[in-house]
Amino acid sequence: MVVKRGLPEEMSTLLKQLVMNGHIRMAGTVLHTYLMKKYELDEVTAAEWIVVYFRREFPRQLSRHQEKTARTN
């Protein structure tokens, strides 16, 4: 049986606070660093995991961030 552990409560609370305050890019940076150190991932895999996490946990904020980023490019 596989036990899903997820992120530690402190990490998920920090990410939620950052996202709700409009700092989704900073939340992504924090999560990226955590994933690379904790799971010893390469940058590409960590980036893919971050997208999946934000799509699952914060879809509205992610789409708003992507629209904003697309407008500036």
PDB file of C-alpha atoms in Angstrom:
ATOM      1  CA  MET A   1       0.000   0.000   0.000  1.00  0.00           C
ATOM      2  CA  VAL A   2       1.315   3.441  -0.945  1.00  0.00           C
ATOM      3  CA  VAL A   3       1.016   6.151   1.685  1.00  0.00           C
ATOM      4  CA  LYS A   4       0.750   9.662   0.300  1.00  0.00           C
ATOM      5  CA  ARG A   5       2.431  12.084   2.657  1.00  0.00           C
ATOM      6  CA  GLY A   6       2.193  15.368   0.797  1.00  0.00           C
ATOM      7  CA  LEU A   7       3.980  18.486   1.897  1.00  0.00           C
ATOM      8  CA  PRO A   8       4.682  19.254   5.540  1.00  0.00           C
ATOM      9  CA  GLU A   9       2.012  21.427   7.120  1.00  0.00           C
ATOM     10  CA  GLU A  10       4.399  24.373   7.562  1.00  0.00           C
ATOM     11  CA  MET A  11       5.310  24.290   3.872  1.00  0.00           C
ATOM     12  CA  SER A  12       1.713  24.089   2.667  1.00  0.00           C
ATOM     13  CA  THR A  13       0.737  26.945   5.011  1.00  0.00           C
ATOM     14  CA  LEU A  14       3.590  29.091   3.706  1.00  0.00           C
ATOM     15  CA  LEU A  15       2.676  28.373   0.086  1.00  0.00           C
ATOM     16  CA  LYS A  16      -0.997  29.135   0.729  1.00  0.00           C
ATOM     17  CA  GLN A  17      -0.131  32.454   2.406  1.00  0.00           C
ATOM     18  CA  LEU A  18       2.170  33.475  -0.434  1.00  0.00           C
ATOM     19  CA  VAL A  19      -0.355  32.581  -3.130  1.00  0.00           C
ATOM     20  CA  MET A  20      -3.255  34.294  -1.367  1.00  0.00           C
ATOM     21  CA  ASN A  21      -1.161  37.462  -1.005  1.00  0.00           C
ATOM     22  CA  GLY A  22      -0.430  37.493  -4.732  1.00  0.00           C
ATOM     23  CA  HIS A  23       3.114  36.140  -4.577  1.00  0.00           C
ATOM     24  CA  ILE A  24       2.663  32.983  -6.645  1.00  0.00           C
ATOM     25  CA  ARG A  25       6.089  33.348  -8.250  1.00  0.00           C
ATOM     26  CA  MET A  26       7.767  33.409  -4.833  1.00  0.00           C
ATOM     27  CA  ALA A  27       5.699  30.384  -3.783  1.00  0.00           C
ATOM     28  CA  GLY A  28       6.932  28.573  -6.882  1.00  0.00           C
ATOM     29  CA  THR A  29      10.528  29.430  -6.044  1.00  0.00           C
ATOM     30  CA  VAL A  30      10.135  28.160  -2.482  1.00  0.00           C
ATOM     31  CA  LEU A  31       8.514  24.941  -3.685  1.00  0.00           C
ATOM     32  CA  HIS A  32      11.154  24.481  -6.397  1.00  0.00           C
ATOM     33  CA  THR A  33      13.975  24.753  -3.863  1.00  0.00           C
ATOM     34  CA  TYR A  34      12.220  22.415  -1.447  1.00  0.00           C
ATOM     35  CA  LEU A  35      11.636  19.755  -4.112  1.00  0.00           C
ATOM     36  CA  MET A  36      15.200  19.905  -5.391  1.00  0.00           C
ATOM     37  CA  LYS A  37      16.688  19.553  -1.901  1.00  0.00           C
ATOM     38  CA  LYS A  38      14.207  17.079  -0.398  1.00  0.00           C
ATOM     39  CA  TYR A  39      13.773  14.728  -3.365  1.00  0.00           C
ATOM     40  CA  GLU A  40      17.072  15.484  -5.137  1.00  0.00           C
ATOM     41  CA  LEU A  41      15.285  16.278  -8.404  1.00  0.00           C
ATOM     42  CA  ASP A  42      16.721  17.965 -11.449  1.00  0.00           C
ATOM     43  CA  GLU A  43      15.358  21.388 -12.366  1.00  0.00           C
ATOM     44  CA  VAL A  44      13.090  20.181 -15.181  1.00  0.00           C
ATOM     45  CA  THR A  45      11.345  17.525 -13.096  1.00  0.00           C
ATOM     46  CA  ALA A  46      10.930  19.933 -10.164  1.00  0.00           C
ATOM     47  CA  ALA A  47       9.374  22.507 -12.506  1.00  0.00           C
ATOM     48  CA  GLU A  48       6.911  19.924 -13.832  1.00  0.00           C
ATOM     49  CA  TRP A  49       5.912  18.935 -10.292  1.00  0.00           C
ATOM     50  CA  ILE A  50       5.359  22.598  -9.406  1.00  0.00           C
ATOM     51  CA  VAL A  51       2.964  23.095 -12.329  1.00  0.00           C
ATOM     52  CA  VAL A  52       1.030  19.986 -11.347  1.00  0.00           C
ATOM     53  CA  TYR A  53       0.849  21.135  -7.706  1.00  0.00           C
ATOM     54  CA  PHE A  54      -0.391  24.627  -8.563  1.00  0.00           C
ATOM     55  CA  ARG A  55      -2.937  23.283 -11.072  1.00  0.00           C
ATOM     56  CA  ARG A  56      -4.328  21.008  -8.375  1.00  0.00           C
ATOM     57  CA  GLU A  57      -4.199  23.358  -5.365  1.00  0.00           C
ATOM     58  CA  PHE A  58      -4.526  26.878  -6.824  1.00  0.00           C
ATOM     59  CA  PRO A  59      -6.019  26.674 -10.345  1.00  0.00           C
ATOM     60  CA  ARG A  60      -7.644  30.131 -10.300  1.00  0.00           C
ATOM     61  CA  GLN A  61      -4.534  31.917  -9.056  1.00  0.00           C
ATOM     62  CA  LEU A  62      -2.336  30.025 -11.529  1.00  0.00           C
ATOM     63  CA  SER A  63      -4.512  30.943 -14.497  1.00  0.00           C
ATOM     64  CA  ARG A  64      -4.550  34.583 -13.371  1.00  0.00           C
ATOM     65  CA  HIS A  65      -0.750  34.535 -13.087  1.00  0.00           C
ATOM     66  CA  GLN A  66      -0.396  32.929 -16.534  1.00  0.00           C
ATOM     67  CA  GLU A  67      -2.701  35.536 -18.106  1.00  0.00           C
ATOM     68  CA  LYS A  68      -0.732  38.340 -16.463  1.00  0.00           C
ATOM     69  CA  THR A  69       2.565  36.850 -17.638  1.00  0.00           C
ATOM     70  CA  ALA A  70       1.237  36.393 -21.186  1.00  0.00           C
ATOM     71  CA  ARG A  71       0.151  40.052 -21.341  1.00  0.00           C
ATOM     72  CA  THR A  72       3.611  41.307 -20.366  1.00  0.00           C
ATOM     73  CA  ASN A  73       5.412  39.145 -22.951  1.00  0.00           C
TER      74      ASN A  73
END
